[in-house]
Tab-separated table of C-alpha atoms in Angstrom:
chain	number	residue	atom	x	y	z
S	1277	MET	CA	6.685	20.665	129.258
S	1278	ASP	CA	5.604	17.677	131.165
S	1279	GLN	CA	2.835	19.548	132.700
S	1280	PHE	CA	1.109	19.575	129.330
S	1281	VAL	CA	1.307	15.785	128.710
S	1282	PRO	CA	-1.903	13.894	128.828
S	1283	ALA	CA	-1.484	10.749	130.875
S	1284	PRO	CA	-3.803	7.856	131.720
S	1285	LEU	CA	-5.303	8.242	135.173
S	1286	PHE	CA	-5.171	4.621	136.200
S	1287	GLY	CA	-1.746	3.622	134.940
S	1288	GLY	CA	-0.965	1.996	131.509
S	1289	ASP	CA	0.895	3.641	128.672
S	1290	VAL	CA	-1.568	3.421	125.830
S	1291	ILE	CA	-4.058	6.290	125.417
S	1292	HIS	CA	-7.098	5.068	123.604
S	1293	TRP	CA	-9.793	7.482	122.617
S	1294	TRP	CA	-11.822	6.327	125.622
S	1295	THR	CA	-8.988	6.105	128.216
S	1296	PRO	CA	-9.809	8.274	131.308
S	1297	THR	CA	-6.795	10.614	131.505
S	1298	ASN	CA	-5.912	13.719	133.440
S	1299	VAL	CA	-7.823	15.566	130.644
S	1300	THR	CA	-10.921	13.718	131.664
S	1301	LEU	CA	-10.259	14.434	135.270
S	1302	TRP	CA	-9.812	18.231	134.910
S	1303	MET	CA	-12.700	18.494	132.443
S	1304	ALA	CA	-14.812	16.640	134.991
S	1305	ILE	CA	-13.807	19.007	137.716
S	1306	ALA	CA	-14.782	21.971	135.466
S	1307	VAL	CA	-18.171	20.315	134.784
S	1308	LEU	CA	-18.692	19.813	138.599
S	1309	SER	CA	-17.592	23.404	139.300
S	1310	ILE	CA	-20.074	24.848	136.826
S	1311	ALA	CA	-22.813	22.551	138.089
S	1312	ALA	CA	-22.002	23.675	141.625
S	1313	LEU	CA	-22.338	27.340	140.625
S	1314	PHE	CA	-25.243	27.163	138.367
S	1315	VAL	CA	-27.306	24.307	139.838
S	1316	LEU	CA	-26.450	24.330	143.556
S	1317	GLY	CA	-25.891	28.089	143.574
S	1318	THR	CA	-29.275	28.941	142.143
S	1319	ARG	CA	-31.389	26.214	143.812
S	1320	GLY	CA	-32.902	28.928	146.108
S	1321	ARG	CA	-34.412	30.660	143.052
S	1322	ALA	CA	-34.505	33.710	145.321
S	1323	VAL	CA	-35.830	37.068	144.075
S	1324	VAL	CA	-33.243	38.600	146.307
S	1325	PRO	CA	-30.272	36.444	145.384
S	1326	THR	CA	-27.567	34.913	147.592
S	1327	ARG	CA	-23.981	35.708	146.770
S	1328	THR	CA	-23.533	32.503	144.767
S	1329	GLN	CA	-26.726	32.940	142.885
S	1330	SER	CA	-25.714	36.546	142.218
S	1331	VAL	CA	-22.486	35.430	140.568
S	1332	ALA	CA	-24.331	32.931	138.328
S	1333	GLU	CA	-26.838	35.707	137.427
S	1334	LEU	CA	-24.068	38.153	136.660
S	1335	MET	CA	-22.369	35.735	134.253
S	1336	TYR	CA	-25.721	35.003	132.595
S	1337	GLY	CA	-26.556	38.599	132.203
S	1338	PHE	CA	-23.094	39.445	130.894
S	1339	ILE	CA	-23.008	36.814	128.163
S	1340	TYR	CA	-26.711	37.261	127.334
S	1341	LYS	CA	-26.198	40.917	126.729
S	1342	MET	CA	-23.061	40.321	124.757
S	1343	VAL	CA	-24.871	37.869	122.464
S	1344	GLU	CA	-27.789	40.358	122.064
S	1345	ASP	CA	-25.570	43.404	121.554
S	1346	VAL	CA	-22.941	41.817	119.192
S	1347	ALA	CA	-24.685	39.153	117.287
S	1348	GLY	CA	-28.222	40.563	117.274
S	1349	LYS	CA	-31.551	39.742	118.889
S	1350	ASP	CA	-32.146	36.689	116.717
S	1351	ALA	CA	-28.935	35.154	117.978
S	1352	VAL	CA	-30.393	34.638	121.520
S	1353	LYS	CA	-31.333	31.122	120.542
S	1354	PHE	CA	-27.679	30.309	120.328
S	1355	PHE	CA	-27.121	31.665	123.854
S	1356	PRO	CA	-26.941	28.280	125.578
S	1357	TYR	CA	-24.356	27.052	123.026
S	1358	ILE	CA	-22.170	30.233	123.463
S	1359	PHE	CA	-22.640	30.313	127.245
S	1360	THR	CA	-21.362	26.639	127.235
S	1361	LEU	CA	-18.316	27.478	125.390
S	1362	PHE	CA	-17.677	30.542	127.679
S	1363	LEU	CA	-18.099	28.738	130.874
S	1364	PHE	CA	-15.965	25.800	129.891
S	1365	ILE	CA	-13.107	28.104	128.799
S	1366	LEU	CA	-13.394	30.312	131.884
S	1367	PHE	CA	-13.463	27.523	134.354
S	1368	ALA	CA	-10.812	25.421	132.516
S	1369	ASN	CA	-8.648	28.451	132.498
S	1370	PHE	CA	-8.955	29.237	136.207
S	1371	LEU	CA	-8.767	25.545	137.185
S	1372	ALA	CA	-5.510	25.419	135.185
S	1373	LEU	CA	-3.986	28.013	137.498
S	1374	ILE	CA	-4.249	25.591	140.480
S	1375	PRO	CA	-0.718	24.199	140.933
S	1376	MET	CA	-0.205	20.627	139.748
S	1377	SER	CA	-3.509	20.793	137.717
S	1378	PHE	CA	-3.798	20.008	134.010
S	1379	SER	CA	-4.558	22.827	131.654
S	1380	THR	CA	-7.175	21.442	129.190
S	1381	THR	CA	-7.436	24.732	127.253
S	1382	SER	CA	-3.700	24.732	126.579
S	1383	HIS	CA	-4.210	22.072	123.994
S	1384	LEU	CA	-4.722	22.659	120.339
S	1385	ALA	CA	-7.004	19.608	120.179
S	1386	VAL	CA	-9.389	21.237	122.616
S	1387	THR	CA	-9.395	24.818	121.271
S	1388	GLY	CA	-9.240	23.642	117.773
S	1389	VAL	CA	-12.373	21.519	118.183
S	1390	MET	CA	-14.211	24.503	119.703
S	1391	ALA	CA	-13.104	26.867	117.018
S	1392	LEU	CA	-14.019	24.475	114.379
S	1393	ALA	CA	-17.403	23.957	116.014
S	1394	VAL	CA	-17.991	27.679	115.871
S	1395	PHE	CA	-16.748	27.838	112.308
S	1396	LEU	CA	-18.998	25.010	111.122
S	1397	THR	CA	-21.949	26.464	113.007
S	1398	VAL	CA	-21.396	29.866	111.258
S	1399	ILE	CA	-21.210	28.062	107.773
S	1400	ILE	CA	-24.267	25.898	108.375
S	1401	VAL	CA	-26.418	28.592	109.958
S	1402	GLY	CA	-25.326	31.054	107.163
S	1403	PHE	CA	-26.383	28.733	104.327
S	1404	VAL	CA	-29.516	27.539	106.076
S	1405	LYS	CA	-30.776	30.997	106.666
S	1406	HIS	CA	-29.581	32.740	103.530
S	1407	GLY	CA	-28.841	29.941	100.989
S	1408	VAL	CA	-26.370	31.105	98.316
S	1409	GLY	CA	-27.002	34.704	99.586
S	1410	PHE	CA	-24.589	33.890	102.393
S	1411	LEU	CA	-21.772	34.331	99.850
S	1412	LYS	CA	-22.623	38.012	99.706
S	1413	LEU	CA	-20.543	38.070	102.885
S	1414	PHE	CA	-17.423	38.068	100.597
S	1415	TRP	CA	-18.882	40.658	98.148
S	1416	LEU	CA	-18.317	44.135	99.596
S	1417	THR	CA	-20.948	46.336	98.008
S	1418	SER	CA	-19.544	49.301	99.849
S	1419	ALA	CA	-16.187	48.992	97.959
S	1420	PRO	CA	-15.475	50.396	94.436
S	1421	PRO	CA	-16.650	47.747	91.780
S	1422	VAL	CA	-13.177	47.228	90.552
S	1423	MET	CA	-11.917	46.318	93.948
S	1424	ARG	CA	-14.658	43.884	94.710
S	1425	PRO	CA	-13.090	40.630	93.242
S	1426	VAL	CA	-9.807	41.354	94.900
S	1427	LEU	CA	-11.504	41.991	98.258
S	1428	ALA	CA	-13.656	38.957	97.841
S	1429	VAL	CA	-10.528	36.765	97.563
S	1430	LEU	CA	-9.050	38.471	100.691
S	1431	GLU	CA	-12.313	38.136	102.522
S	1432	PHE	CA	-12.473	34.460	101.601
S	1433	ILE	CA	-8.939	33.843	102.907
S	1434	LEU	CA	-9.725	35.783	106.077
S	1435	PHE	CA	-12.864	33.764	106.621
S	1436	PHE	CA	-10.829	30.422	106.540
S	1437	ALA	CA	-8.065	31.883	108.737
S	1438	ARG	CA	-10.715	32.604	111.574
S	1439	PRO	CA	-10.729	29.156	113.109
S	1440	VAL	CA	-7.015	29.007	113.069
S	1441	SER	CA	-6.569	32.373	114.950
S	1442	HIS	CA	-9.636	31.589	117.068
S	1443	SER	CA	-8.066	28.348	118.447
S	1444	VAL	CA	-4.334	29.405	118.407
S	1445	ARG	CA	-5.065	32.557	120.413
S	1446	LEU	CA	-6.549	30.650	123.318
S	1447	PHE	CA	-4.163	27.689	123.288
S	1448	GLY	CA	-1.127	29.946	122.807
S	1449	ALA	CA	-2.079	32.366	125.533
S	1450	ILE	CA	-2.597	29.652	128.163
S	1451	MET	CA	0.309	27.497	127.150
S	1452	ALA	CA	2.799	30.418	126.956
S	1453	GLY	CA	1.598	31.703	130.334
S	1454	HIS	CA	2.078	28.423	132.066
S	1455	ALA	CA	5.407	27.912	130.352
S	1456	VAL	CA	6.703	31.426	131.544
S	1457	VAL	CA	5.575	30.532	135.103
S	1458	LYS	CA	7.534	27.195	134.809
S	1459	VAL	CA	10.643	29.088	133.593
S	1460	PHE	CA	10.523	31.533	136.466
S	1461	ALA	CA	9.988	28.659	138.862
S	1462	GLY	CA	13.116	27.051	137.325
S	1463	PHE	CA	15.196	30.092	138.186
S	1464	ALA	CA	13.976	29.863	141.808
S	1465	GLN	CA	16.280	26.816	142.234
S	1466	ILE	CA	19.205	29.108	141.780
S	1467	THR	CA	19.684	30.724	145.240
S	1468	ALA	CA	20.909	34.152	144.060
S	1469	ALA	CA	18.096	34.606	141.625
S	1470	ALA	CA	15.403	33.003	143.898
S	1471	PRO	CA	13.916	36.246	145.366
S	1472	LEU	CA	13.543	37.862	141.951
S	1473	ALA	CA	12.184	34.525	140.535
S	1474	ILE	CA	9.591	34.183	143.231
S	1475	VAL	CA	8.457	37.787	142.630
S	1476	GLY	CA	8.362	37.004	138.899
S	1477	VAL	CA	6.187	33.856	139.460
S	1478	THR	CA	3.839	35.857	141.585
S	1479	ALA	CA	3.516	38.642	139.057
S	1480	ILE	CA	3.127	36.337	136.105
S	1481	TYR	CA	0.513	34.363	138.149
S	1482	GLY	CA	-1.439	37.560	138.669
S	1483	LEU	CA	-1.042	38.287	134.949
S	1484	GLU	CA	-2.319	34.739	134.146
S	1485	MET	CA	-5.429	35.253	136.187
S	1486	LEU	CA	-6.200	38.273	133.980
S	1487	VAL	CA	-5.451	36.301	130.869
S	1488	ALA	CA	-7.668	33.462	132.036
S	1489	GLY	CA	-10.675	35.851	132.071
S	1490	ILE	CA	-9.814	37.789	129.160
S	1491	GLN	CA	-9.176	34.704	126.899
S	1492	ALA	CA	-12.500	33.336	127.716
S	1493	TYR	CA	-14.133	36.746	126.986
S	1494	VAL	CA	-12.243	37.167	123.716
S	1495	PHE	CA	-13.205	33.636	122.547
S	1496	THR	CA	-16.879	34.317	123.307
S	1497	ILE	CA	-17.102	37.765	121.732
S	1498	LEU	CA	-15.455	36.490	118.629
S	1499	THR	CA	-17.937	33.603	118.511
S	1500	CYS	CA	-20.706	36.263	118.750
S	1501	VAL	CA	-19.006	38.385	115.864
S	1502	TYR	CA	-18.726	35.349	113.655
S	1503	LEU	CA	-22.251	34.416	114.398
S	1504	LYS	CA	-23.371	37.823	113.379
S	1505	ASP	CA	-21.912	37.261	109.975
S	1506	ALA	CA	-23.995	34.040	109.661
S	1507	LEU	CA	-27.221	35.751	110.682
S	1508	HIS	CA	-26.690	39.088	108.911
S	1509	PRO	CA	-24.151	38.556	106.087
S	1510	HIS	CA	-24.835	41.919	104.452
S	1511	HIS	CA	-22.233	44.357	105.698
U	1460	MET	CA	11.996	22.772	124.536
U	1461	ALA	CA	13.270	19.487	123.336
U	1462	THR	CA	15.702	19.495	126.290
U	1463	GLU	CA	12.794	19.496	128.719
U	1464	PRO	CA	12.345	16.152	130.264
U	1465	THR	CA	9.081	14.632	129.016
U	1466	GLY	CA	6.725	12.333	131.077
U	1467	GLY	CA	4.758	10.650	128.307
U	1468	GLU	CA	6.426	8.270	125.838
U	1469	GLU	CA	4.434	9.536	122.879
U	1470	ALA	CA	5.710	13.149	123.465
U	1471	ALA	CA	9.338	12.182	123.415
U	1472	THR	CA	10.075	15.208	121.156
U	1473	GLY	CA	8.488	18.508	120.625
U	1474	LEU	CA	5.340	20.009	122.149
U	1475	PRO	CA	2.865	17.685	123.762
U	1476	GLN	CA	0.188	19.892	122.146
U	1477	LEU	CA	1.290	18.714	118.725
U	1478	ASP	CA	1.407	14.996	119.686
U	1479	PHE	CA	-1.562	13.787	117.563
U	1480	SER	CA	-1.793	10.412	119.223
U	1481	THR	CA	-3.631	12.015	122.235
U	1482	PHE	CA	-6.025	14.027	120.047
U	1483	PRO	CA	-8.874	11.413	119.781
U	1484	ASN	CA	-8.803	11.052	123.493
U	1485	GLN	CA	-8.992	14.850	124.211
U	1486	ILE	CA	-11.502	15.418	121.584
U	1487	PHE	CA	-13.766	12.697	122.789
U	1488	TRP	CA	-13.573	13.858	126.429
U	1489	LEU	CA	-14.019	17.513	125.322
U	1490	LEU	CA	-17.248	16.656	123.429
U	1491	VAL	CA	-18.478	14.709	126.390
U	1492	THR	CA	-17.744	17.713	128.724
U	1493	LEU	CA	-19.301	20.259	126.347
U	1494	VAL	CA	-22.470	18.124	125.875
U	1495	VAL	CA	-22.725	17.612	129.734
U	1496	ILE	CA	-22.295	21.317	130.385
U	1497	TYR	CA	-24.737	22.166	127.670
U	1498	LEU	CA	-27.369	19.833	129.030
U	1499	ILE	CA	-26.863	21.103	132.653
U	1500	LEU	CA	-27.307	24.689	131.384
U	1501	ASP	CA	-30.016	24.200	128.896
U	1502	ARG	CA	-32.158	21.910	131.011
U	1503	ILE	CA	-31.646	23.146	134.471
U	1504	ALA	CA	-29.562	26.413	135.016
U	1505	LEU	CA	-30.629	28.708	132.310
U	1506	PRO	CA	-34.408	28.213	132.581
U	1507	ARG	CA	-34.087	28.605	136.322
U	1508	ILE	CA	-31.981	31.861	136.058
U	1509	ALA	CA	-34.268	33.228	133.382
U	1510	SER	CA	-37.394	32.633	135.454
U	1511	VAL	CA	-35.783	34.164	138.517
U	1512	LEU	CA	-34.714	37.295	136.519
U	1513	ALA	CA	-38.194	37.476	134.995
U	1514	GLU	CA	-39.768	37.163	138.387
U	1515	ARG	CA	-37.510	39.866	139.779
U	1516	GLN	CA	-38.363	42.096	136.872
U	1517	GLY	CA	-42.059	41.488	137.488
U	1518	THR	CA	-41.667	42.219	141.211
U	1519	ILE	CA	-39.813	45.430	140.470
U	1520	THR	CA	-42.338	46.482	137.882
U	1521	ASN	CA	-45.294	45.771	140.274
U	1522	ASP	CA	-43.484	47.592	143.078
U	1523	ILE	CA	-42.930	50.555	140.899
U	1524	ALA	CA	-46.611	50.584	139.796
U	1525	ALA	CA	-47.689	50.252	143.423
U	1526	ALA	CA	-45.366	53.040	144.400
U	1527	GLU	CA	-46.757	55.174	141.703
U	1528	GLU	CA	-50.286	54.476	142.855
U	1529	LEU	CA	-49.428	55.329	146.459
U	1530	LYS	CA	-47.810	58.478	145.304
U	1531	MET	CA	-50.983	59.488	143.474
U	1532	LYS	CA	-53.056	58.632	146.498
U	1533	ALA	CA	-50.809	60.769	148.641
U	1534	ALA	CA	-51.157	63.667	146.258
U	1535	GLU	CA	-54.837	63.278	146.307
U	1536	ALA	CA	-54.914	63.150	150.072
U	1537	GLU	CA	-52.702	66.276	150.103
U	1538	LYS	CA	-55.124	68.072	147.847
U	1539	ALA	CA	-58.095	67.063	150.014
U	1540	TYR	CA	-56.273	68.259	153.094
U	1541	GLU	CA	-55.410	71.447	151.382
U	1542	LYS	CA	-59.046	71.913	150.386
U	1543	ALA	CA	-60.275	71.200	153.986
U	1544	LEU	CA	-57.714	73.617	155.349
U	1545	ALA	CA	-58.912	76.439	152.885
U	1546	ASP	CA	-62.584	75.718	153.703
U	1547	ALA	CA	-61.845	75.877	157.435
U	1548	ARG	CA	-59.927	79.023	156.985
U	1549	ALA	CA	-62.810	80.625	154.971
U	1550	GLU	CA	-65.337	79.550	157.571
U	1551	ALA	CA	-63.269	80.957	160.317
U	1552	GLN	CA	-62.913	84.239	158.440
U	1553	GLU	CA	-66.824	84.306	157.986
U	1554	ILE	CA	-67.419	83.630	161.673
U	1555	ALA	CA	-64.922	86.325	162.648
U	1556	ALA	CA	-66.531	88.879	160.367
U	1557	LYS	CA	-69.967	88.034	161.629
U	1558	ALA	CA	-68.721	88.336	165.180
U	1559	ARG	CA	-67.119	91.695	164.410
U	1560	ALA	CA	-70.348	92.887	162.774
U	1561	GLU	CA	-72.383	91.860	165.784
U	1562	ILE	CA	-70.030	93.557	168.168
U	1563	GLN	CA	-70.036	96.737	166.046
U	1564	GLU	CA	-73.763	96.791	166.075
U	1565	ASP	CA	-73.978	96.461	169.922
U	1566	LEU	CA	-71.214	99.075	170.192
U	1567	ASP	CA	-73.089	101.419	167.957
U	1568	ALA	CA	-76.281	100.923	169.914
U	1569	ALA	CA	-74.464	101.518	173.192
U	1570	ILE	CA	-72.744	104.639	171.804
U	1571	ALA	CA	-76.042	105.962	170.594
U	1572	LYS	CA	-77.758	105.360	173.894
U	1573	ALA	CA	-74.882	106.941	175.746
U	1574	ASP	CA	-74.965	109.933	173.451
U	1575	ALA	CA	-78.779	110.300	174.134
U	1576	GLU	CA	-78.228	110.072	177.847
U	1577	ILE	CA	-75.348	112.595	177.630
U	1578	ALA	CA	-77.456	114.957	175.640
U	1579	ALA	CA	-80.368	114.667	178.101
U	1580	ARG	CA	-78.182	115.275	181.069
U	1581	SER	CA	-76.345	118.214	179.578
U	1582	ALA	CA	-79.705	119.825	178.667
U	1583	GLU	CA	-80.859	119.295	182.198
U	1584	SER	CA	-77.645	120.806	183.494
U	1585	GLU	CA	-77.997	123.813	181.232
U	1586	LYS	CA	-81.469	124.324	182.434
U	1587	LYS	CA	-80.308	124.163	186.023
U	1588	ILE	CA	-77.450	126.502	185.340
U	1589	ALA	CA	-79.757	128.889	183.645
U	1590	GLU	CA	-82.066	128.752	186.720
U	1591	ILE	CA	-79.090	129.275	189.048
U	1592	ARG	CA	-77.979	132.147	186.932
U	1593	GLU	CA	-81.330	133.719	186.865
U	1594	GLY	CA	-81.592	133.227	190.746
U	1595	ALA	CA	-78.256	134.819	191.128
U	1596	ASP	CA	-79.218	137.832	189.111
U	1597	ALA	CA	-82.312	138.328	191.074
U	1598	ALA	CA	-80.375	137.980	194.294
U	1599	VAL	CA	-77.827	140.481	192.977
U	1600	VAL	CA	-80.536	142.947	192.313
U	1601	GLU	CA	-82.163	142.309	195.692
U	1602	VAL	CA	-78.786	142.822	197.417
U	1603	ALA	CA	-78.151	145.895	195.476
U	1604	LYS	CA	-81.560	147.447	196.289
U	1605	ASP	CA	-81.074	146.600	199.951
U	1606	THR	CA	-77.520	148.028	199.999
U	1607	ALA	CA	-78.598	151.103	198.092
U	1608	ALA	CA	-81.587	151.653	200.497
U	1609	ALA	CA	-79.176	151.138	203.556
U	1610	LEU	CA	-76.616	153.595	201.987
U	1611	VAL	CA	-79.294	156.119	201.327
U	1612	ALA	CA	-80.542	155.759	204.870
U	1613	ALA	CA	-76.994	155.874	206.387
U	1614	LEU	CA	-76.095	159.003	204.393
U	1615	GLY	CA	-79.185	160.662	205.863
U	1616	GLY	CA	-80.740	160.931	202.538
U	1617	THR	CA	-84.311	160.370	201.913
U	1618	GLY	CA	-85.795	158.719	198.990
U	1619	SER	CA	-88.704	156.769	198.248
U	1620	ALA	CA	-88.220	153.041	198.008
U	1621	ALA	CA	-89.700	153.014	194.585
U	1622	ALA	CA	-87.120	155.591	193.324
U	1623	ILE	CA	-84.165	153.757	194.789
U	1624	GLU	CA	-85.460	150.481	193.193
U	1625	SER	CA	-85.897	152.028	189.812
U	1626	ALA	CA	-82.468	153.579	189.970
U	1627	VAL	CA	-80.774	150.253	191.065
U	1628	GLU	CA	-82.575	148.483	188.289
U	1629	ARG	CA	-81.389	150.923	185.744
U	1630	LYS	CA	-77.773	150.655	186.977
U	1631	THR	CA	-77.682	146.730	187.001
U	1632	LYS	CA	-79.269	146.395	183.572
U	1633	GLY	CA	-76.959	149.081	182.191
């Protein structure tokens, strides 16, 4: 599990809140990669795009459409915010697959902060836009009147479970995947099991590439779904 | 998992993810990262991509409109061509009909002239044939008279020339 341990970059044992660590390094690499794709890649502003610009445009179009379709047209002003989360998770997930790298998204601190940020955004936007009417989110008018108080309690609990599942899903998927690769790699030290273990590592690695993309997608689409509740709390 | 060797002193036991001493550090750098990404996207990348996409959409719309216009022009040109073709065809037909009529007229005139000439010639021929026939009839009568007179003389008969002539005339007319 030492692959998950944050460590200071320039020696020393104490990690202050400002200490540059391997977390800092790999987040910085993610930032540089995103800048390379979205700033250098699009600097031509070509009407007929280059390959790199085309990739940037595809991601833009994909998330833009998702925000518009899932959260509604008035959610488009949150698009830069959602796109930031998506790109950070996507790039962090894929960078984490480089051997010897540090997986920033395999940490509860990181995914938890992002999930909480989404959660707080939903609550703040909901109350700012609808005031007390936002609480109608918990009052299902489509249900029989007798059931409504019970359902309201359930909905309320579910609402607060959201940031937990939202963060644990991402951190769990990435951490588990990396741990499984590590276990298979450990078996590769045993000569008899080595061929199987190497095949296993390769297979799991392929699976992890899938997971890296899917988890970024899932986090983003759930963000859109939650945001829809804030903008249109009436079921 | 506790049996795994751990690198950091702080994470001596349990998951490194649950080592709260590193949380402030991670959260701080995460917030810095997210803010930097947000600024890069919001200030540079997204407006740029949006403008490129809008420009492309505009170009495509313009091109489609231009294509539509060209198509309409082509249709118009085709219509004009069809019309010119029809006009030309009608004119050609008119000219042909006129030529045919003229030829017919000439032909009719020539036929009429030829008919007249033929009629004149055949009349003349008939006249000549009648003359010849008449001449022949006279000659026959003459020869008959001569022959009759000679026969009468040869048979030792006597007869007046006038009686022989009248007898021959009676016989030939009979």
